[in-house]
Coordinates of C-alpha atoms in Angstrom, one line a residue:
X1213 CA -63.4 147.1 -88.0
X1214 CA -65.7 149.9 -87.7
X1215 CA -68.5 150.4 -90.4
X1216 CA -68.0 153.3 -92.7
X1217 CA -70.9 155.8 -92.6
X1218 CA -73.1 155.7 -95.7
X1219 CA -72.5 159.4 -96.4
X1220 CA -68.8 159.1 -96.7
X1221 CA -69.0 155.9 -98.9
X1222 CA -71.4 157.8 -101.2
X1223 CA -69.2 160.9 -101.3
X1224 CA -66.2 158.7 -102.2
X1225 CA -68.1 157.2 -105.1
X1226 CA -69.3 160.6 -106.4
X1227 CA -65.8 162.1 -106.2
X1228 CA -64.3 159.1 -107.9
X1229 CA -66.8 159.2 -110.8
X1230 CA -66.4 163.0 -111.0
X1231 CA -62.5 162.9 -111.0
X1232 CA -62.4 160.4 -113.8
X1233 CA -65.1 162.2 -116.0
X1234 CA -63.4 165.5 -115.4
X1235 CA -60.1 164.0 -116.8
X1236 CA -61.9 162.5 -119.7
X1237 CA -63.8 165.6 -120.7
X1238 CA -60.7 167.7 -120.1
X1239 CA -58.9 165.4 -122.7
X1240 CA -61.9 165.6 -125.1
X1241 CA -61.9 169.5 -124.6
X1242 CA -65.6 169.5 -123.5
X1243 CA -67.1 171.6 -120.6
X1244 CA -66.5 169.9 -117.2
X1245 CA -70.3 170.5 -116.4
X1246 CA -71.2 167.7 -118.7
X1247 CA -68.5 165.5 -117.2
X1248 CA -70.2 165.9 -113.8
X1249 CA -73.6 165.2 -115.3
X1250 CA -72.3 161.9 -116.8
X1251 CA -70.6 161.0 -113.4
X1252 CA -73.9 161.4 -111.8
X1253 CA -75.6 159.1 -114.4
X1254 CA -73.0 156.5 -113.7
X1255 CA -73.3 156.7 -109.9
X1256 CA -77.1 156.8 -110.0
X1257 CA -79.6 153.9 -109.1
X1258 CA -80.6 153.8 -112.9
X1259 CA -77.2 152.5 -113.9
X1260 CA -77.0 148.7 -113.0
X1261 CA -73.5 148.1 -114.2
X1262 CA -71.8 150.4 -111.9
X1263 CA -71.8 151.0 -108.1
X1264 CA -74.7 153.3 -107.0
X1265 CA -75.2 155.8 -104.4
X1266 CA -77.1 154.5 -101.5
X1267 CA -78.5 157.5 -99.6
X1268 CA -79.8 160.2 -102.1
X1269 CA -81.4 162.3 -99.3
X1270 CA -78.1 163.3 -98.0
X1271 CA -76.6 163.9 -101.4
X1272 CA -79.6 166.3 -101.9
X1273 CA -78.6 168.2 -98.8
X1274 CA -75.0 168.5 -100.3
X1275 CA -76.5 169.5 -103.6
X1276 CA -78.4 172.3 -102.1
X1277 CA -75.2 173.6 -100.4
X1278 CA -73.6 173.4 -103.9
X1279 CA -76.4 175.8 -105.4
X1280 CA -75.7 178.1 -102.5
X1281 CA -72.1 178.2 -103.3
X1282 CA -72.6 178.6 -107.0
X1283 CA -74.9 181.6 -106.5
X1284 CA -72.6 183.1 -103.8
X1285 CA -69.6 183.0 -106.4
X1286 CA -71.8 184.3 -109.1
X1287 CA -72.7 187.3 -106.9
X1288 CA -69.0 187.9 -106.2
X1289 CA -68.4 188.2 -110.0
X1290 CA -71.3 190.5 -110.3
X1291 CA -70.9 194.2 -109.6
X1292 CA -73.6 196.8 -109.3
X1293 CA -71.3 199.3 -111.4
X1294 CA -70.8 196.5 -114.0
X1295 CA -74.6 196.5 -114.5
X1296 CA -74.7 200.2 -114.9
X1297 CA -71.9 200.0 -117.6
X1298 CA -73.5 197.3 -119.8
X1299 CA -75.6 199.8 -121.4
X1300 CA -79.0 199.9 -123.0
X1301 CA -78.2 197.4 -125.7
X1302 CA -77.6 194.6 -123.4
X1303 CA -80.7 195.5 -121.2
X1304 CA -83.0 195.4 -124.3
X1305 CA -81.5 192.2 -125.8
X1306 CA -81.6 190.4 -122.4
X1307 CA -85.3 191.3 -121.7
X1308 CA -86.5 190.5 -125.2
X1309 CA -84.7 187.1 -125.2
X1310 CA -86.0 186.1 -121.8
X1311 CA -89.7 187.3 -122.3
X1312 CA -89.8 185.5 -125.7
X1313 CA -88.2 182.3 -124.7
X1314 CA -90.4 181.9 -121.7
X1315 CA -93.4 182.3 -123.9
X1316 CA -91.9 179.9 -126.4
X1317 CA -91.1 177.2 -123.8
X1318 CA -94.7 177.6 -122.2
X1319 CA -96.0 177.2 -125.7
X1320 CA -94.0 174.0 -126.4
X1321 CA -95.1 172.5 -123.0
X1322 CA -98.8 173.2 -123.8
X1323 CA -98.6 171.6 -127.2
X1324 CA -97.7 168.5 -125.4
X1325 CA -100.5 168.8 -123.1
X1326 CA -98.4 169.2 -119.9
X1327 CA -99.7 170.7 -116.7
X1328 CA -99.5 174.5 -116.3
X1329 CA -96.6 174.5 -113.9
X1330 CA -94.6 172.2 -116.0
X1331 CA -94.9 174.6 -118.9
X1332 CA -94.1 177.7 -116.9
X1333 CA -91.0 176.0 -115.4
X1334 CA -89.9 174.9 -118.8
X1335 CA -90.2 178.5 -120.1
X1336 CA -87.9 179.6 -117.3
X1337 CA -85.5 176.6 -117.8
X1338 CA -84.8 177.3 -121.6
X1339 CA -84.8 181.2 -121.2
X1340 CA -81.3 181.4 -119.8
X1341 CA -78.1 180.7 -121.7
X1342 CA -75.2 179.2 -119.9
X1343 CA -72.5 181.6 -118.8
X1344 CA -70.0 178.9 -118.2
X1345 CA -70.4 177.1 -121.5
X1346 CA -70.3 180.3 -123.5
X1347 CA -67.0 181.6 -121.7
X1348 CA -65.4 178.1 -122.5
X1349 CA -66.5 178.2 -126.2
X1350 CA -65.2 181.7 -126.7
X1351 CA -61.8 180.7 -124.9
X1352 CA -61.6 177.7 -127.1
X1353 CA -62.3 179.5 -130.4
X1354 CA -60.1 182.3 -129.5
X1355 CA -62.9 184.9 -129.9
X1356 CA -62.7 186.6 -126.4
X1357 CA -61.4 189.9 -127.9
X1358 CA -63.9 190.2 -130.7
X1359 CA -66.3 193.0 -130.5
X1360 CA -69.5 190.9 -130.2
X1361 CA -68.3 188.7 -127.5
X1362 CA -68.3 192.0 -124.9
X1363 CA -72.0 192.4 -125.8
X1364 CA -72.7 188.6 -125.4
X1365 CA -71.1 188.7 -122.0
X1366 CA -73.0 191.8 -121.0
X1367 CA -76.3 190.0 -122.0
X1368 CA -75.1 186.9 -119.9
X1369 CA -74.5 189.2 -116.8
X1370 CA -78.1 190.7 -117.0
X1371 CA -79.6 187.2 -117.8
X1372 CA -77.9 186.0 -114.5
X1373 CA -79.6 188.7 -112.5
X1374 CA -82.9 188.2 -114.2
X1375 CA -82.6 184.5 -113.5
X1376 CA -82.3 185.2 -109.7
X1377 CA -85.6 187.3 -110.1
X1378 CA -87.4 184.6 -112.2
X1379 CA -86.6 182.0 -109.5
X1380 CA -88.1 184.3 -106.8
X1381 CA -91.2 184.6 -109.0
X1382 CA -91.4 180.9 -109.8
X1383 CA -90.9 180.1 -106.1
X1384 CA -93.9 182.5 -105.2
X1385 CA -96.2 181.1 -108.0
X1386 CA -95.4 177.6 -106.8
X1387 CA -96.1 178.2 -103.2
X1388 CA -99.2 180.3 -103.6
X1389 CA -100.4 178.4 -106.7
X1390 CA -101.8 181.8 -107.8
X1391 CA -101.3 183.5 -111.1
X1392 CA -103.4 186.6 -110.5
X1393 CA -101.6 189.9 -111.4
X1394 CA -102.0 191.4 -107.9
X1395 CA -100.2 188.4 -106.4
X1396 CA -97.3 188.8 -108.9
X1397 CA -97.2 192.6 -108.3
X1398 CA -97.0 191.9 -104.6
X1399 CA -94.2 189.4 -105.0
X1400 CA -92.2 191.9 -107.3
X1401 CA -92.7 194.7 -104.9
X1402 CA -91.5 192.6 -101.8
X1403 CA -88.5 191.4 -103.9
X1404 CA -87.5 195.0 -104.9
X1405 CA -88.1 196.2 -101.2
X1406 CA -85.7 193.5 -99.7
X1407 CA -83.3 193.8 -102.6
X1408 CA -82.8 197.5 -102.2
X1409 CA -82.9 197.2 -98.3
X1410 CA -80.2 194.5 -98.2
X1411 CA -78.0 196.1 -100.7
X1412 CA -78.1 199.5 -99.2
X1413 CA -77.5 198.3 -95.7
X1414 CA -75.0 195.7 -96.7
X1415 CA -73.0 198.3 -98.6
X1416 CA -73.0 200.8 -95.8
X1417 CA -72.1 198.2 -93.0
X1418 CA -70.0 195.2 -94.4
X1419 CA -67.1 197.1 -96.2
X1420 CA -66.6 199.2 -93.2
X1421 CA -66.7 196.0 -90.8
X1422 CA -64.1 194.3 -93.1
X1423 CA -62.0 197.4 -93.2
X1424 CA -61.9 197.7 -89.4
X1425 CA -61.0 194.0 -89.0
X1426 CA -58.4 193.8 -91.9
X1427 CA -55.5 193.6 -89.5
X1428 CA -57.1 190.7 -87.9
X1429 CA -57.9 188.9 -91.2
X1430 CA -55.7 186.0 -92.2
X1431 CA -56.9 184.0 -95.1
X1432 CA -58.5 181.4 -93.0
X1433 CA -60.3 184.1 -91.0
X1434 CA -61.5 185.9 -94.2
X1435 CA -62.9 182.6 -95.7
X1436 CA -64.8 181.8 -92.4
X1437 CA -66.2 185.4 -91.9
X1438 CA -67.2 185.4 -95.7
X1439 CA -69.1 182.0 -95.5
X1440 CA -70.6 183.2 -92.2
X1441 CA -71.9 186.4 -93.9
X1442 CA -73.3 184.2 -96.9
X1443 CA -75.2 181.7 -94.8
X1444 CA -76.4 184.3 -92.5
X1445 CA -77.9 186.0 -95.5
X1446 CA -79.3 182.6 -96.6
X1447 CA -81.1 182.3 -93.4
X1448 CA -82.4 185.9 -93.5
X1449 CA -83.7 185.3 -97.0
X1450 CA -85.4 181.9 -96.2
X1451 CA -87.1 183.5 -93.2
X1452 CA -88.5 186.4 -95.3
X1453 CA -89.9 184.0 -98.0
X1454 CA -87.2 183.9 -100.6
X1455 CA -85.0 181.0 -101.8
X1456 CA -81.5 180.2 -100.1
X1457 CA -79.9 180.7 -103.5
X1458 CA -81.3 184.4 -103.7
X1459 CA -79.7 185.1 -100.3
X1460 CA -76.4 183.8 -101.3
X1461 CA -76.4 185.7 -104.5
X1462 CA -77.3 188.9 -102.6
X1463 CA -74.4 188.5 -100.1
X1464 CA -72.0 187.7 -102.9
X1465 CA -72.9 191.0 -104.8
X1466 CA -72.5 193.0 -101.5
X1467 CA -69.0 191.6 -101.0
X1468 CA -68.3 192.1 -104.7
X1469 CA -68.1 196.0 -103.8
X1470 CA -65.6 195.5 -101.1
X1471 CA -61.8 195.6 -101.5
X1472 CA -61.5 192.0 -100.3
X1473 CA -63.7 190.9 -103.3
X1474 CA -60.9 189.2 -105.3
X1475 CA -59.3 187.6 -102.1
X1476 CA -62.8 186.2 -101.1
X1477 CA -63.3 184.9 -104.6
X1478 CA -60.0 183.1 -104.6
X1479 CA -60.6 181.7 -101.3
X1480 CA -64.2 180.5 -101.9
X1481 CA -63.4 178.9 -105.4
X1482 CA -62.1 175.5 -104.2
X1483 CA -65.1 175.2 -101.8
X1484 CA -67.5 176.3 -104.6
X1485 CA -65.9 173.8 -107.0
X1486 CA -66.3 170.9 -104.6
X1487 CA -69.9 171.6 -103.7
X1488 CA -70.8 172.7 -107.3
X1489 CA -69.4 169.5 -108.6
X1490 CA -71.7 167.6 -106.2
X1491 CA -74.7 169.6 -107.4
X1492 CA -74.1 168.8 -111.0
X1493 CA -73.3 165.2 -110.2
X1494 CA -76.7 165.1 -108.4
X1495 CA -78.3 166.7 -111.6
X1496 CA -77.0 163.5 -113.4
X1497 CA -78.3 161.1 -110.9
X1498 CA -81.8 162.3 -111.7
X1499 CA -81.6 161.2 -115.3
X1500 CA -83.5 158.0 -116.1
X1501 CA -82.3 156.4 -119.4
X1502 CA -85.9 154.9 -119.7
X1503 CA -87.6 158.2 -119.4
X1504 CA -85.2 159.7 -122.0
X1505 CA -86.2 157.2 -124.5
X1506 CA -89.9 157.5 -123.7
X1507 CA -89.7 161.2 -124.2
X1508 CA -87.4 161.5 -127.1
X1509 CA -89.8 163.5 -129.2
X1510 CA -90.2 166.3 -126.6
X1511 CA -86.4 166.3 -126.1
X1512 CA -85.9 166.8 -129.9
X1513 CA -88.6 169.5 -130.1
X1514 CA -87.3 171.5 -127.0
X1515 CA -83.7 171.2 -128.5
X1516 CA -84.9 172.7 -131.7
X1517 CA -86.9 175.4 -129.8
X1518 CA -83.9 176.4 -127.8
X1519 CA -81.5 176.5 -130.8
X1520 CA -83.9 178.4 -133.0
X1521 CA -85.6 180.4 -130.5
X1522 CA -82.3 181.8 -128.9
X1523 CA -80.7 182.5 -132.4
X1524 CA -83.9 184.2 -133.6
X1525 CA -84.9 186.1 -130.5
X1526 CA -81.3 186.9 -129.6
X1527 CA -80.8 188.4 -133.1
X1528 CA -84.1 190.3 -132.9
X1529 CA -83.2 191.7 -129.4
X1530 CA -79.9 192.9 -130.4
X1531 CA -81.2 194.4 -133.7
X1532 CA -83.9 196.1 -131.8
X1533 CA -81.3 197.6 -129.4
X1534 CA -79.7 199.2 -132.5
X1535 CA -76.7 196.9 -133.5
X1536 CA -75.9 195.9 -137.0
X1537 CA -77.4 192.7 -138.3
X1538 CA -74.0 190.7 -138.4
X1539 CA -73.3 191.6 -134.7
X1540 CA -76.8 190.7 -133.8
X1541 CA -76.6 187.3 -135.4
X1542 CA -73.2 186.6 -133.9
X1543 CA -74.7 187.3 -130.5
X1544 CA -78.0 185.3 -131.1
X1545 CA -76.0 182.2 -132.3
X1546 CA -73.7 182.3 -129.4
X1547 CA -76.5 181.9 -126.9
X1548 CA -78.1 178.8 -128.3
X1549 CA -77.7 176.5 -125.2
X1550 CA -78.9 176.0 -121.6
X1551 CA -76.9 175.0 -118.7
X1552 CA -76.4 175.7 -114.9
X1553 CA -79.5 177.8 -114.4
X1554 CA -81.7 175.3 -116.3
X1555 CA -80.6 172.8 -113.8
X1556 CA -81.1 175.1 -110.7
X1557 CA -84.6 175.9 -111.7
X1558 CA -85.3 172.3 -112.5
X1559 CA -84.1 171.5 -109.0
X1560 CA -86.3 174.3 -107.5
X1561 CA -89.4 172.7 -109.2
X1562 CA -88.6 169.2 -107.8
X1563 CA -87.8 170.7 -104.3
X1564 CA -91.2 172.4 -104.3
X1565 CA -93.0 169.4 -105.7
X1566 CA -94.8 171.4 -108.5
X1567 CA -93.1 169.8 -111.6
X1568 CA -93.6 166.3 -113.2
X1569 CA -90.7 163.7 -112.8
X1570 CA -90.1 163.8 -116.6
X1571 CA -89.3 167.3 -116.8
X1572 CA -85.7 167.0 -115.1
X1573 CA -84.1 164.4 -117.3
X1574 CA -85.7 166.1 -120.4
X1575 CA -83.9 169.4 -119.6
X1576 CA -80.6 167.6 -118.7
X1577 CA -80.8 165.9 -122.2
X1578 CA -81.5 169.1 -124.0
X1579 CA -78.7 170.9 -122.2
X1580 CA -76.2 168.1 -123.2
X1581 CA -77.2 168.3 -126.7
X1582 CA -77.2 172.1 -127.1
X1583 CA -73.7 172.4 -125.2
X1584 CA -72.2 170.1 -127.8
X1585 CA -73.6 172.1 -130.6
X1586 CA -72.7 175.5 -129.2
X1587 CA -69.2 175.8 -130.9
X1588 CA -70.7 174.9 -134.4
X1589 CA -73.6 177.5 -133.8
X1590 CA -71.0 180.2 -133.0
X1591 CA -68.9 179.3 -136.2
X1592 CA -72.0 179.2 -138.3
X1593 CA -73.1 182.9 -137.3
X1594 CA -70.8 184.6 -139.7
X1595 CA -71.6 182.7 -143.0
X1596 CA -75.4 182.8 -141.9
X1597 CA -75.3 186.6 -141.5
X1598 CA -73.5 186.9 -144.9
X1599 CA -76.3 184.6 -146.3
X1600 CA -79.1 186.6 -144.8
X1601 CA -77.5 189.8 -146.0
X1602 CA -77.2 188.7 -149.5
X1603 CA -80.8 187.7 -149.7
X1604 CA -82.4 190.5 -147.6
X1605 CA -84.5 192.9 -149.7
X1606 CA -82.8 196.2 -150.4
X1607 CA -85.3 198.2 -148.6
X1608 CA -85.0 196.1 -145.4
X1609 CA -81.2 196.4 -145.6
X1610 CA -81.2 200.2 -145.9
X1611 CA -83.7 200.4 -143.0
X1612 CA -81.5 198.3 -140.6
X1613 CA -78.5 200.4 -141.6
X1614 CA -80.3 203.7 -140.8
X1615 CA -81.8 202.2 -137.6
X1616 CA -78.4 200.9 -136.3
X1617 CA -76.5 204.1 -137.1
X1618 CA -79.3 206.3 -135.9
X1619 CA -79.7 204.6 -132.5
X1620 CA -76.0 204.9 -131.8
X1621 CA -75.8 208.6 -132.4
X1622 CA -78.9 209.6 -130.4
X1623 CA -77.7 210.8 -127.0
X1624 CA -80.2 213.6 -125.7
X1625 CA -80.7 214.1 -122.0
X1626 CA -83.8 215.7 -120.7
X1627 CA -83.1 217.7 -117.5
X1628 CA -86.5 217.2 -116.0
X1629 CA -86.2 213.3 -116.7
X1630 CA -82.9 213.3 -115.0
X1631 CA -84.1 215.4 -112.0
X1632 CA -87.3 213.5 -111.5
X1633 CA -85.5 210.1 -111.8
X1634 CA -83.0 211.2 -109.2
X1635 CA -85.5 212.4 -106.9
X1636 CA -87.7 209.1 -107.3
X1637 CA -84.5 207.1 -106.5
X1638 CA -83.8 209.0 -103.3
X1639 CA -87.4 208.8 -102.1
X1640 CA -87.6 205.1 -102.8
X1641 CA -84.3 204.1 -101.2
X1642 CA -84.7 206.3 -98.1
X1643 CA -88.4 205.3 -97.8
X1644 CA -87.4 201.7 -97.6
X1645 CA -84.7 202.1 -95.0
X1646 CA -87.2 204.3 -93.0
X1647 CA -89.8 201.5 -93.2
X1648 CA -87.3 198.9 -92.0
X1649 CA -86.1 201.1 -89.2
X1650 CA -89.7 201.8 -88.0
X1651 CA -90.7 198.0 -88.3
X1652 CA -87.5 196.9 -86.2
X1653 CA -88.2 199.6 -83.7
X1654 CA -91.8 198.6 -83.3
X1655 CA -90.8 195.0 -83.1
X1656 CA -88.0 195.3 -80.4
X1657 CA -87.4 198.9 -79.1
X1658 CA -90.9 200.2 -78.4
X1659 CA -92.0 197.0 -76.5
X1660 CA -88.9 197.3 -74.3
X1661 CA -89.5 201.0 -73.5
X1662 CA -93.3 200.2 -72.6
X1663 CA -92.3 197.4 -70.4
X1664 CA -89.8 199.4 -68.4
X1665 CA -91.8 202.8 -68.5
X1666 CA -95.4 201.9 -68.5
X1667 CA -98.1 204.4 -70.0
X1668 CA -97.5 207.6 -71.7
X1669 CA -93.7 208.0 -71.1
X1670 CA -92.8 204.5 -72.5
X1671 CA -94.7 205.4 -75.7
X1672 CA -93.1 208.9 -75.8
X1673 CA -89.6 207.6 -75.5
X1674 CA -90.4 204.9 -78.2
X1675 CA -91.8 207.4 -80.7
X1676 CA -88.8 209.9 -80.0
X1677 CA -86.3 207.1 -80.6
X1678 CA -88.0 206.0 -83.8
X1679 CA -88.3 209.4 -85.3
X1680 CA -84.8 210.3 -84.2
X1681 CA -83.5 207.2 -86.1
X1682 CA -85.3 208.0 -89.4
X1683 CA -84.9 211.8 -89.1
X1684 CA -81.7 211.8 -91.4
X1685 CA -83.4 209.7 -94.1
X1686 CA -86.4 211.9 -93.9
X1687 CA -84.4 215.0 -94.3
X1688 CA -82.7 213.6 -97.3
X1689 CA -86.1 212.8 -98.9
X1690 CA -87.2 216.4 -98.5
X1691 CA -83.9 218.3 -99.3
X1692 CA -81.8 216.2 -101.5
X1693 CA -81.5 217.6 -105.1
X1694 CA -83.2 220.9 -104.2
X1695 CA -79.8 222.7 -104.8
X1696 CA -78.5 220.5 -107.8
X1697 CA -77.5 221.7 -111.2
X1698 CA -80.6 220.4 -112.8
X1699 CA -82.8 222.0 -110.2
X1700 CA -81.2 225.4 -110.4
X1701 CA -80.9 225.3 -114.2
X1702 CA -84.7 224.7 -114.5
X1703 CA -85.4 227.1 -112.1
X1704 CA -83.6 229.9 -113.7
X1705 CA -84.5 228.9 -117.4
X1706 CA -88.2 229.7 -117.2
X1707 CA -90.9 231.0 -114.7
X1708 CA -93.1 228.2 -115.8
X1709 CA -90.8 225.7 -114.3
X1710 CA -90.9 227.2 -110.8
X1711 CA -94.4 225.9 -109.8
X1712 CA -93.7 222.2 -110.7
X1713 CA -90.3 222.4 -108.9
X1714 CA -92.0 223.7 -105.7
X1715 CA -94.6 221.0 -106.0
X1716 CA -91.8 218.4 -105.9
X1717 CA -90.6 219.8 -102.7
X1718 CA -94.1 219.9 -101.3
X1719 CA -94.7 216.3 -102.2
X1720 CA -91.6 215.1 -100.6
X1721 CA -92.3 217.1 -97.5
X1722 CA -95.9 215.3 -97.4
X1723 CA -94.2 211.9 -97.6
X1724 CA -92.0 212.8 -94.6
X1725 CA -95.0 214.1 -92.6
X1726 CA -97.0 211.0 -93.3
X1727 CA -94.0 208.8 -91.9
X1728 CA -94.1 210.9 -88.7
X1729 CA -97.9 210.8 -88.5
X1730 CA -97.8 207.0 -88.8
X1731 CA -95.5 206.6 -85.8
X1732 CA -97.5 209.1 -83.6
X1733 CA -100.8 207.6 -84.6
X1734 CA -99.6 203.9 -83.9
X1735 CA -98.4 205.0 -80.3
X1736 CA -100.8 207.6 -79.1
X1737 CA -104.5 208.0 -79.3
X1738 CA -105.2 211.7 -80.3
X1739 CA -107.2 213.7 -82.7
X1740 CA -106.0 213.9 -86.4
X1741 CA -105.5 217.6 -86.2
X1742 CA -103.1 217.3 -83.4
X1743 CA -101.1 214.4 -85.0
X1744 CA -100.8 216.5 -88.2
X1745 CA -99.7 219.6 -86.4
X1746 CA -97.0 217.7 -84.4
X1747 CA -95.8 216.0 -87.5
X1748 CA -95.5 219.2 -89.5
X1749 CA -93.6 220.8 -86.6
X1750 CA -91.3 217.9 -86.4
X1751 CA -90.5 217.8 -90.2
X1752 CA -89.8 221.6 -90.2
X1753 CA -87.4 221.2 -87.4
X1754 CA -85.7 218.3 -89.4
X1755 CA -85.3 220.7 -92.3
X1756 CA -83.8 223.4 -90.2
X1757 CA -81.5 221.3 -88.2
X1758 CA -77.9 221.8 -89.2
X1759 CA -76.7 218.9 -87.0
X1760 CA -79.0 216.6 -88.9
X1761 CA -77.9 217.9 -92.2
X1762 CA -74.3 217.0 -91.3
X1763 CA -75.4 213.6 -90.1
X1764 CA -77.3 213.0 -93.4
X1765 CA -74.4 214.0 -95.5
X1766 CA -72.0 211.8 -93.6
X1767 CA -74.3 208.7 -94.0
X1768 CA -74.6 209.2 -97.6
X1769 CA -70.7 210.1 -98.1
X1770 CA -69.9 207.0 -96.2
X1771 CA -72.2 204.7 -98.4
X1772 CA -70.6 206.1 -101.7
X1773 CA -67.2 205.6 -100.3
X1774 CA -67.9 202.0 -99.6
X1775 CA -69.5 201.7 -103.0
X1776 CA -66.4 203.0 -104.8
X1777 CA -63.8 201.5 -102.5
X1778 CA -63.0 198.8 -104.9

């Protein structure tokens, strides 16, 4: 009889425990995530009365795959258009909650004398509420159609996005062990650069690719192609210094804009459920009962901090965004738990070896307690808001009424602001695409030309190819919005507007000239005057070229067709 590999035996034990716990927790009407955590605890070496997993290293690899699938599925549910629709209220509330909760978590960690990294990671773990648990609680309580639940779900969407950004920033801080402002600004700049680049290129290429291959796509083929794109982006993200989870989320969000999004989501769900279960079971395996007993006081304090902090800062953030006090308290009380992102951030700290061993089981214990209390906190919101309203000073009550009604009627739009924002968006996006094209050309194309055509001609051909590739983007930077409604209205409204408007055109032309100058200066040794002259001449030709205008319009039209195809 052949010996069974350890991995298969461990997987059998994990799925057996997970299966039993899911049935039990379904019967008890509790979130399945908690059932997986309990299953992991039962299968862990810390539990002497049940069989234990023998090779935890292999399970860790499977758990990492589980995180990738969880974030990929989250990306599929996310939509760029959805973010645009959530409105200013959700943005203000989510940013307020996350910023204040990170400070609160770091402060609690410092009060216990923990290391700096433990404090920062604790702040990140308690900043994000659990989308899964809140969805489940709203369904169980029959509140999905209530007005405040739509706002809560919008806040959760933004929190999920900001959680990805936070994970990237925490990874950067952990690897560099540097907390200087310049280092953080570089990390944020790098994140934004690649985020915009991958999204723009992905939306331009991937929907078109899926559309052309649609006749060849069976369900099996679509699943394999989708997972290939997911893990391809995971590798790209890892090679550019980001986490695998970030890459998976980006590809999921790109595929969310395609007409195949629902089919991909349906096909990926069983795979995501399997590996997600393994991830949450691995979370339970990290829990040491002895450590929980030893750190009972921090668990209690952090639990109180999560419940009070989320309720207080959630209410404050929603009130700040202009909503009535009752709606704000219902939102704040709904967010009083931590869940899957706390586990993912905790796993990140363990993987990078920057957090202490006690932090992981503490966060799991806090998550379990706050999850059980979530339905009660949601029910408590309405009587609590009534109590606060009755005991609030009359002047405060009048101020809040005026503030909420005033912010809802304010809807003034400034033409200058709208025009400058649109121009800045165009410059940033097309500059990022141009920089990427130049980098790829200098890395692969220019060396090829120089090897096959040594000397001046190889450099000339490389420069011509690179400039030709970026010319549609440079033309868009210079010309887009020059004939828009905002531009013409401002031009005709007052003569004083004309000089600033002309300056916006000149500034964008200077940016295009600098791009061309950079390419020429890198490939040729020449005087600065000659380089400037050639660059200006090429830029003028770009503006005058009808063929280039047509090409630029077609590229942009194709992008927006893909973005709106779903």
